[in-house]
Every structure is written in structure tokens, then in C-alpha cells.
PDB file of C-alpha atoms in Angstrom:
ATOM      1  CA  ASN A   1      86.118  -2.159-159.229  1.00  0.00           C
ATOM      2  CA  ALA A   2      87.896   1.185-159.149  1.00  0.00           C
ATOM      3  CA  GLY A   3      86.037   3.907-157.346  1.00  0.00           C
ATOM      4  CA  VAL A   4      85.101   5.349-153.986  1.00  0.00           C
ATOM      5  CA  THR A   5      83.759   2.936-151.386  1.00  0.00           C
ATOM      6  CA  GLN A   6      81.754   4.148-148.424  1.00  0.00           C
ATOM      7  CA  THR A   7      80.704   2.072-145.443  1.00  0.00           C
ATOM      8  CA  PRO A   8      78.248   1.629-143.899  1.00  0.00           C
ATOM      9  CA  LYS A   9      75.398   2.432-146.285  1.00  0.00           C
ATOM     10  CA  PHE A  10      72.919   2.971-143.458  1.00  0.00           C
ATOM     11  CA  GLN A  11      73.381   3.745-139.775  1.00  0.00           C
ATOM     12  CA  VAL A  12      71.151   4.681-136.874  1.00  0.00           C
ATOM     13  CA  LEU A  13      72.790   6.305-133.863  1.00  0.00           C
ATOM     14  CA  LYS A  14      71.537   7.493-130.545  1.00  0.00           C
ATOM     15  CA  THR A  15      72.237  11.050-129.500  1.00  0.00           C
ATOM     16  CA  GLY A  16      75.669  11.270-127.932  1.00  0.00           C
ATOM     17  CA  GLN A  17      77.115   8.188-129.588  1.00  0.00           C
ATOM     18  CA  SER A  18      80.212   8.403-131.714  1.00  0.00           C
ATOM     19  CA  MET A  19      81.014   6.607-134.926  1.00  0.00           C
ATOM     20  CA  THR A  20      83.292   6.636-137.936  1.00  0.00           C
ATOM     21  CA  LEU A  21      82.150   6.720-141.532  1.00  0.00           C
ATOM     22  CA  GLN A  22      84.645   4.983-143.762  1.00  0.00           C
ATOM     23  CA  CYS A  23      85.775   6.128-147.186  1.00  0.00           C
ATOM     24  CA  ALA A  24      88.337   4.438-149.385  1.00  0.00           C
ATOM     25  CA  GLN A  25      89.432   5.031-152.963  1.00  0.00           C
ATOM     26  CA  ASP A  26      91.729   2.967-155.146  1.00  0.00           C
ATOM     27  CA  MET A  27      92.448   5.513-157.875  1.00  0.00           C
ATOM     28  CA  ASN A  28      95.478   7.111-156.203  1.00  0.00           C
ATOM     29  CA  HIS A  29      93.548  10.375-155.976  1.00  0.00           C
ATOM     30  CA  GLU A  30      95.273  13.185-154.115  1.00  0.00           C
ATOM     31  CA  TYR A  31      92.164  15.042-153.110  1.00  0.00           C
ATOM     32  CA  MET A  32      89.390  13.649-150.917  1.00  0.00           C
ATOM     33  CA  SER A  33      86.434  15.346-149.327  1.00  0.00           C
ATOM     34  CA  TRP A  34      83.311  14.778-147.271  1.00  0.00           C
ATOM     35  CA  TYR A  35      79.956  16.379-148.025  1.00  0.00           C
ATOM     36  CA  ARG A  36      76.603  16.181-146.358  1.00  0.00           C
ATOM     37  CA  GLN A  37      73.370  16.443-148.304  1.00  0.00           C
ATOM     38  CA  ASP A  38      70.189  17.667-146.704  1.00  0.00           C
ATOM     39  CA  PRO A  39      66.829  18.299-148.403  1.00  0.00           C
ATOM     40  CA  GLY A  40      66.749  21.715-150.025  1.00  0.00           C
ATOM     41  CA  MET A  41      70.357  22.455-149.030  1.00  0.00           C
ATOM     42  CA  GLY A  42      72.361  20.845-151.785  1.00  0.00           C
ATOM     43  CA  LEU A  43      75.763  19.495-150.794  1.00  0.00           C
ATOM     44  CA  ARG A  44      77.827  21.186-148.145  1.00  0.00           C
ATOM     45  CA  LEU A  45      81.518  20.561-147.640  1.00  0.00           C
ATOM     46  CA  ILE A  46      82.492  19.246-144.204  1.00  0.00           C
ATOM     47  CA  HIS A  47      86.241  18.540-144.448  1.00  0.00           C
ATOM     48  CA  TYR A  48      88.713  17.924-147.204  1.00  0.00           C
ATOM     49  CA  SER A  49      92.245  16.679-147.711  1.00  0.00           C
ATOM     50  CA  VAL A  50      94.774  17.487-150.430  1.00  0.00           C
ATOM     51  CA  GLY A  51      97.043  14.575-149.573  1.00  0.00           C
ATOM     52  CA  ALA A  52      98.137  12.202-146.845  1.00  0.00           C
ATOM     53  CA  GLY A  53      98.683  14.052-143.580  1.00  0.00           C
ATOM     54  CA  ILE A  54      96.925  17.227-144.766  1.00  0.00           C
ATOM     55  CA  THR A  55      93.329  18.098-143.898  1.00  0.00           C
ATOM     56  CA  ASP A  56      91.316  21.280-143.692  1.00  0.00           C
ATOM     57  CA  GLN A  57      87.854  22.447-142.756  1.00  0.00           C
ATOM     58  CA  GLY A  58      85.038  23.063-145.158  1.00  0.00           C
ATOM     59  CA  GLU A  59      81.795  24.922-144.747  1.00  0.00           C
ATOM     60  CA  VAL A  60      80.233  22.884-141.895  1.00  0.00           C
ATOM     61  CA  PRO A  61      83.039  21.211-139.893  1.00  0.00           C
ATOM     62  CA  ASN A  62      81.627  21.448-136.367  1.00  0.00           C
ATOM     63  CA  GLY A  63      81.015  18.077-134.736  1.00  0.00           C
ATOM     64  CA  TYR A  64      83.206  16.185-137.200  1.00  0.00           C
ATOM     65  CA  ASN A  65      86.855  15.124-137.261  1.00  0.00           C
ATOM     66  CA  VAL A  66      88.940  13.698-140.090  1.00  0.00           C
ATOM     67  CA  SER A  67      92.410  12.315-140.615  1.00  0.00           C
ATOM     68  CA  ARG A  68      94.316  11.188-143.693  1.00  0.00           C
ATOM     69  CA  SER A  69      97.047   8.748-142.770  1.00  0.00           C
ATOM     70  CA  THR A  70      97.123   7.115-146.217  1.00  0.00           C
ATOM     71  CA  THR A  71      96.304   8.234-149.737  1.00  0.00           C
ATOM     72  CA  GLU A  72      93.509   5.674-149.960  1.00  0.00           C
ATOM     73  CA  ASP A  73      91.498   6.304-146.779  1.00  0.00           C
ATOM     74  CA  PHE A  74      89.684   9.341-145.416  1.00  0.00           C
ATOM     75  CA  PRO A  75      87.448   8.460-142.443  1.00  0.00           C
ATOM     76  CA  LEU A  76      84.946  10.912-141.002  1.00  0.00           C
ATOM     77  CA  ARG A  77      84.361  10.765-137.254  1.00  0.00           C
ATOM     78  CA  LEU A  78      81.272  12.000-135.505  1.00  0.00           C
ATOM     79  CA  LEU A  79      82.359  12.858-131.992  1.00  0.00           C
ATOM     80  CA  SER A  80      78.998  13.044-130.211  1.00  0.00           C
ATOM     81  CA  ALA A  81      76.083  12.526-132.563  1.00  0.00           C
ATOM     82  CA  ALA A  82      73.241  15.030-132.581  1.00  0.00           C
ATOM     83  CA  PRO A  83      69.876  14.906-134.401  1.00  0.00           C
ATOM     84  CA  SER A  84      71.098  17.823-136.561  1.00  0.00           C
ATOM     85  CA  GLN A  85      73.667  15.446-138.039  1.00  0.00           C
ATOM     86  CA  THR A  86      70.945  13.299-139.563  1.00  0.00           C
ATOM     87  CA  SER A  87      71.858  13.465-143.229  1.00  0.00           C
ATOM     88  CA  VAL A  88      73.259  11.638-146.202  1.00  0.00           C
ATOM     89  CA  TYR A  89      77.045  11.758-146.256  1.00  0.00           C
ATOM     90  CA  PHE A  90      79.083  11.548-149.430  1.00  0.00           C
ATOM     91  CA  CYS A  91      82.775  11.037-149.850  1.00  0.00           C
ATOM     92  CA  ALA A  92      84.391  12.235-153.071  1.00  0.00           C
ATOM     93  CA  SER A  93      87.862  12.130-154.540  1.00  0.00           C
ATOM     94  CA  SER A  94      89.732  13.727-157.387  1.00  0.00           C
ATOM     95  CA  TYR A  95      93.069  13.430-159.104  1.00  0.00           C
ATOM     96  CA  ARG A  96      95.270  16.298-160.198  1.00  0.00           C
ATOM     97  CA  ILE A  97      94.474  19.072-157.803  1.00  0.00           C
ATOM     98  CA  GLY A  98      93.980  22.255-159.744  1.00  0.00           C
ATOM     99  CA  GLN A  99      93.942  20.514-163.107  1.00  0.00           C
ATOM    100  CA  GLY A 100      90.199  20.547-163.347  1.00  0.00           C
ATOM    101  CA  ASP A 101      89.261  16.917-163.008  1.00  0.00           C
ATOM    102  CA  GLY A 102      85.776  15.996-161.942  1.00  0.00           C
ATOM    103  CA  TYR A 103      85.073  14.307-158.664  1.00  0.00           C
ATOM    104  CA  THR A 104      84.256  10.644-158.189  1.00  0.00           C
ATOM    105  CA  PHE A 105      81.596  10.162-155.534  1.00  0.00           C
ATOM    106  CA  GLY A 106      80.821   7.255-153.299  1.00  0.00           C
ATOM    107  CA  SER A 107      77.279   5.933-153.031  1.00  0.00           C
ATOM    108  CA  GLY A 108      76.686   7.612-149.681  1.00  0.00           C
ATOM    109  CA  THR A 109      75.969   6.787-146.058  1.00  0.00           C
ATOM    110  CA  ARG A 110      72.480   7.536-144.795  1.00  0.00           C
ATOM    111  CA  LEU A 111      72.763   8.455-141.121  1.00  0.00           C
ATOM    112  CA  THR A 112      69.877   8.899-138.710  1.00  0.00           C
ATOM    113  CA  VAL A 113      70.463  10.225-135.206  1.00  0.00           C
ATOM    114  CA  VAL A 114      67.608   9.636-132.782  1.00  0.00           C
TER     115      VAL A 114
ATOM    116  CA  SER B   1      77.451  30.311-148.398  1.00  0.00           C
ATOM    117  CA  GLN B   2      76.643  28.272-151.443  1.00  0.00           C
ATOM    118  CA  GLN B   3      77.569  29.274-154.926  1.00  0.00           C
ATOM    119  CA  GLY B   4      76.378  27.666-158.056  1.00  0.00           C
ATOM    120  CA  GLU B   5      72.673  28.223-157.741  1.00  0.00           C
ATOM    121  CA  GLU B   6      70.545  26.343-160.232  1.00  0.00           C
ATOM    122  CA  ASP B   7      67.412  27.535-161.913  1.00  0.00           C
ATOM    123  CA  PRO B   8      64.718  26.283-162.136  1.00  0.00           C
ATOM    124  CA  GLN B   9      64.448  24.227-158.967  1.00  0.00           C
ATOM    125  CA  ALA B  10      62.268  21.722-160.805  1.00  0.00           C
ATOM    126  CA  LEU B  11      61.572  21.035-164.461  1.00  0.00           C
ATOM    127  CA  SER B  12      59.113  18.591-166.000  1.00  0.00           C
ATOM    128  CA  ILE B  13      59.176  17.804-169.727  1.00  0.00           C
ATOM    129  CA  GLN B  14      58.118  15.131-172.202  1.00  0.00           C
ATOM    130  CA  GLU B  15      60.473  12.614-173.729  1.00  0.00           C
ATOM    131  CA  GLY B  16      62.134  13.970-176.835  1.00  0.00           C
ATOM    132  CA  GLU B  17      62.046  17.575-175.669  1.00  0.00           C
ATOM    133  CA  ASN B  18      65.122  19.555-174.730  1.00  0.00           C
ATOM    134  CA  ALA B  19      65.861  20.481-171.128  1.00  0.00           C
ATOM    135  CA  THR B  20      67.771  23.591-170.142  1.00  0.00           C
ATOM    136  CA  MET B  21      69.070  24.260-166.659  1.00  0.00           C
ATOM    137  CA  ASN B  22      70.868  27.376-165.566  1.00  0.00           C
ATOM    138  CA  CYS B  23      73.472  28.029-162.924  1.00  0.00           C
ATOM    139  CA  SER B  24      74.648  31.343-161.493  1.00  0.00           C
ATOM    140  CA  TYR B  25      77.609  32.050-159.277  1.00  0.00           C
ATOM    141  CA  LYS B  26      79.010  34.992-157.399  1.00  0.00           C
ATOM    142  CA  THR B  27      82.794  35.019-157.522  1.00  0.00           C
ATOM    143  CA  SER B  28      85.493  34.104-160.004  1.00  0.00           C
ATOM    144  CA  ILE B  29      85.933  30.473-160.927  1.00  0.00           C
ATOM    145  CA  ASN B  30      88.653  28.139-162.084  1.00  0.00           C
ATOM    146  CA  ASN B  31      86.121  25.817-163.654  1.00  0.00           C
ATOM    147  CA  LEU B  32      82.463  24.886-163.415  1.00  0.00           C
ATOM    148  CA  GLN B  33      81.201  21.325-163.381  1.00  0.00           C
ATOM    149  CA  TRP B  34      77.848  19.633-163.820  1.00  0.00           C
ATOM    150  CA  TYR B  35      76.796  16.490-161.985  1.00  0.00           C
ATOM    151  CA  ARG B  36      73.781  14.185-162.126  1.00  0.00           C
ATOM    152  CA  GLN B  37      72.261  12.407-159.148  1.00  0.00           C
ATOM    153  CA  ASN B  38      69.700   9.684-159.555  1.00  0.00           C
ATOM    154  CA  SER B  39      67.376   9.196-156.623  1.00  0.00           C
ATOM    155  CA  GLY B  40      69.157   7.569-153.689  1.00  0.00           C
ATOM    156  CA  ARG B  41      72.506   7.450-155.468  1.00  0.00           C
ATOM    157  CA  GLY B  42      75.796   9.309-155.440  1.00  0.00           C
ATOM    158  CA  LEU B  43      76.641  12.094-157.845  1.00  0.00           C
ATOM    159  CA  VAL B  44      78.061  11.366-161.270  1.00  0.00           C
ATOM    160  CA  HIS B  45      80.330  13.823-163.047  1.00  0.00           C
ATOM    161  CA  LEU B  46      78.926  14.885-166.429  1.00  0.00           C
ATOM    162  CA  ILE B  47      81.031  17.657-167.856  1.00  0.00           C
ATOM    163  CA  LEU B  48      83.570  20.289-166.853  1.00  0.00           C
ATOM    164  CA  ILE B  49      84.079  23.674-168.461  1.00  0.00           C
ATOM    165  CA  ARG B  50      87.068  25.854-167.686  1.00  0.00           C
ATOM    166  CA  SER B  51      86.874  29.584-167.165  1.00  0.00           C
ATOM    167  CA  ASN B  52      88.535  30.268-170.530  1.00  0.00           C
ATOM    168  CA  GLU B  53      86.037  28.097-172.425  1.00  0.00           C
ATOM    169  CA  ARG B  54      82.638  29.196-173.678  1.00  0.00           C
ATOM    170  CA  GLU B  55      81.015  25.964-174.785  1.00  0.00           C
ATOM    171  CA  LYS B  56      81.540  22.213-174.445  1.00  0.00           C
ATOM    172  CA  HIS B  57      79.700  19.212-175.774  1.00  0.00           C
ATOM    173  CA  SER B  58      79.432  15.645-174.581  1.00  0.00           C
ATOM    174  CA  GLY B  59      76.957  13.430-176.395  1.00  0.00           C
ATOM    175  CA  ARG B  60      73.509  14.964-175.864  1.00  0.00           C
ATOM    176  CA  LEU B  61      74.874  17.465-173.357  1.00  0.00           C
ATOM    177  CA  ARG B  62      75.898  21.004-174.145  1.00  0.00           C
ATOM    178  CA  VAL B  63      77.300  23.349-171.528  1.00  0.00           C
ATOM    179  CA  THR B  64      77.876  27.049-172.000  1.00  0.00           C
ATOM    180  CA  LEU B  65      79.707  29.463-169.748  1.00  0.00           C
ATOM    181  CA  ASP B  66      79.376  33.235-169.669  1.00  0.00           C
ATOM    182  CA  THR B  67      81.928  34.594-167.211  1.00  0.00           C
ATOM    183  CA  SER B  68      80.766  38.181-167.716  1.00  0.00           C
ATOM    184  CA  LYS B  69      77.312  37.213-166.451  1.00  0.00           C
ATOM    185  CA  LYS B  70      78.694  34.617-164.019  1.00  0.00           C
ATOM    186  CA  SER B  71      76.345  32.016-165.379  1.00  0.00           C
ATOM    187  CA  SER B  72      76.337  28.628-167.052  1.00  0.00           C
ATOM    188  CA  SER B  73      73.678  26.517-168.698  1.00  0.00           C
ATOM    189  CA  LEU B  74      73.291  22.797-169.270  1.00  0.00           C
ATOM    190  CA  LEU B  75      71.252  21.690-172.255  1.00  0.00           C
ATOM    191  CA  ILE B  76      70.115  18.084-172.601  1.00  0.00           C
ATOM    192  CA  THR B  77      68.810  17.431-176.084  1.00  0.00           C
ATOM    193  CA  ALA B  78      66.238  14.792-177.045  1.00  0.00           C
ATOM    194  CA  SER B  79      65.620  13.879-173.421  1.00  0.00           C
ATOM    195  CA  ARG B  80      64.787  10.357-172.299  1.00  0.00           C
ATOM    196  CA  ALA B  81      62.976   9.013-169.263  1.00  0.00           C
ATOM    197  CA  ALA B  82      66.374   7.793-168.012  1.00  0.00           C
ATOM    198  CA  ASP B  83      67.522  11.420-167.786  1.00  0.00           C
ATOM    199  CA  THR B  84      65.165  11.896-164.841  1.00  0.00           C
ATOM    200  CA  ALA B  85      67.465  12.981-162.009  1.00  0.00           C
ATOM    201  CA  SER B  86      68.716  15.956-160.055  1.00  0.00           C
ATOM    202  CA  TYR B  87      71.363  18.050-161.754  1.00  0.00           C
ATOM    203  CA  PHE B  88      73.899  20.099-159.840  1.00  0.00           C
ATOM    204  CA  CYS B  89      76.388  22.673-160.902  1.00  0.00           C
ATOM    205  CA  ALA B  90      79.546  23.028-158.866  1.00  0.00           C
ATOM    206  CA  LYS B  91      82.277  25.564-159.068  1.00  0.00           C
ATOM    207  CA  ARG B  92      85.935  25.340-158.303  1.00  0.00           C
ATOM    208  CA  SER B  93      87.063  28.727-157.066  1.00  0.00           C
ATOM    209  CA  GLY B  94      89.994  30.502-158.584  1.00  0.00           C
ATOM    210  CA  GLY B  95      91.400  31.317-155.157  1.00  0.00           C
ATOM    211  CA  SER B  96      91.231  27.771-153.827  1.00  0.00           C
ATOM    212  CA  ASN B  97      91.649  24.971-156.295  1.00  0.00           C
ATOM    213  CA  TYR B  98      90.747  22.344-153.764  1.00  0.00           C
ATOM    214  CA  LYS B  99      87.155  23.073-152.899  1.00  0.00           C
ATOM    215  CA  LEU B 100      84.150  22.310-155.047  1.00  0.00           C
ATOM    216  CA  THR B 101      81.046  24.268-154.062  1.00  0.00           C
ATOM    217  CA  PHE B 102      77.661  22.877-155.080  1.00  0.00           C
ATOM    218  CA  GLY B 103      74.343  24.521-155.717  1.00  0.00           C
ATOM    219  CA  LYS B 104      71.007  23.141-154.584  1.00  0.00           C
ATOM    220  CA  GLY B 105      70.203  21.411-157.842  1.00  0.00           C
ATOM    221  CA  THR B 106      67.469  21.171-160.450  1.00  0.00           C
ATOM    222  CA  LEU B 107      65.120  18.195-160.313  1.00  0.00           C
ATOM    223  CA  LEU B 108      64.416  17.127-163.886  1.00  0.00           C
ATOM    224  CA  THR B 109      61.499  14.821-164.590  1.00  0.00           C
ATOM    225  CA  VAL B 110      61.190  13.415-168.097  1.00  0.00           C
ATOM    226  CA  ASN B 111      57.774  11.930-168.705  1.00  0.00           C
ATOM    227  CA  PRO B 112      57.443   8.992-171.128  1.00  0.00           C
TER     228      PRO B 112
END
């Protein structure tokens, strides 16, 4: 099925551990992004990419790294997990940068850092 | 900072009634989009309105945009229990076409 696939769906980490959240899309979308959603805060942009090899920071990038080696994949790496990174993480993609298309979202990864 | 602030934060209505949610923003936009999120799920794109448009329809949804007031509204007519969800507005800035900035959402509850 075409869409945005996020793995894992749930993850529990200990403080200081690192991990990678996976995101893949099969729609040949140029634009991909990572958001985190916290209660009462809406969605906040972490990092985004406008194409393979190009990434940039969003609103809350600290503690996260990204890379975009292919059009399809946009993994998000947590370098040293902290309890403040407990959140639900969403990956989203869009075609036609600047043409006004809506985003397609993945189903999310619920991360708990203890 | 977040732009695209929704009002009200929560709305509870009966099935068959209309639901109106409002969104305000601070700076110029390229377009404004509305999304729905069912509990525990990802966001689903509903409708997009460009800065040079004033009104758009999609089924039971009607979106208006007033750029002079920097505000938008989403109207859901003849609501159903299945419309129960959080609704978010998101704006794509005119200066940066890449980023989509979300508000905090309106939680709509439609009672049977």
C-alpha cells in the first residue's frame, strides 16, 4: 500500500541509549519531515528534507540527527535519549515542494524514555 | 513559535449539528491546510486553501480564508459521531515553502 511507513510503533528506551526511528515512503515524494507531538503542544517540526542529500533543522532539532541518502527513506536518530524526548513522533512527506500539496503522515512511533 | 492557533480548544456538539473551528496566524502564508487526527492515529489531510482563495468546499467541509484578518475557519456540516477527532490547521509560510507549521488543535466531540 502506498504511503508513509514508520517503525517501530512503540519503543521504550533507557536514558542515554540511542536509537533510530525509521520512515519510508513509496510515493516518490521530494519533501519529508519529522514532527513530535506532545500533549497541549500540537506538532513541532524537528528536521526536514527537501530531497536526497539535503536536510535542515526545524523548530526543535536538539538531540536529534537525520540523513537522507535516498528519496524513500528519512531516519531520525536519537543520539542520547532523555526523558524530555518522550513523545509521539510522526514522519510526513509531500510531493511538489511549493505547489501546495498536503502532507501524508505515518501512523507514528510512541517513544517512552525512562 | 507556533502559528496556526485553533479556537476553541475543545468543542462538543450533537450529531446533525454544524461544527465551526477557527484558526489564526501571525505572518503571511502560501497556503493553509486542515488536518484531522483520530485518537492514537496519524494526521489525515482534509483540505488546502491557497492565499489567493477565499473559500473551498470538500463534501461536508467548508474552509474560508481571510488574509486581512489572518484567519481561517473550518465548517463541518451535519456532523456525525465519526467526525469525533482533533482538527489542526497548518500553514505553509510564504518565505519558506518547505515547512508546515501546526497549531495545537481543536478536539471535536460529536455525541450520538
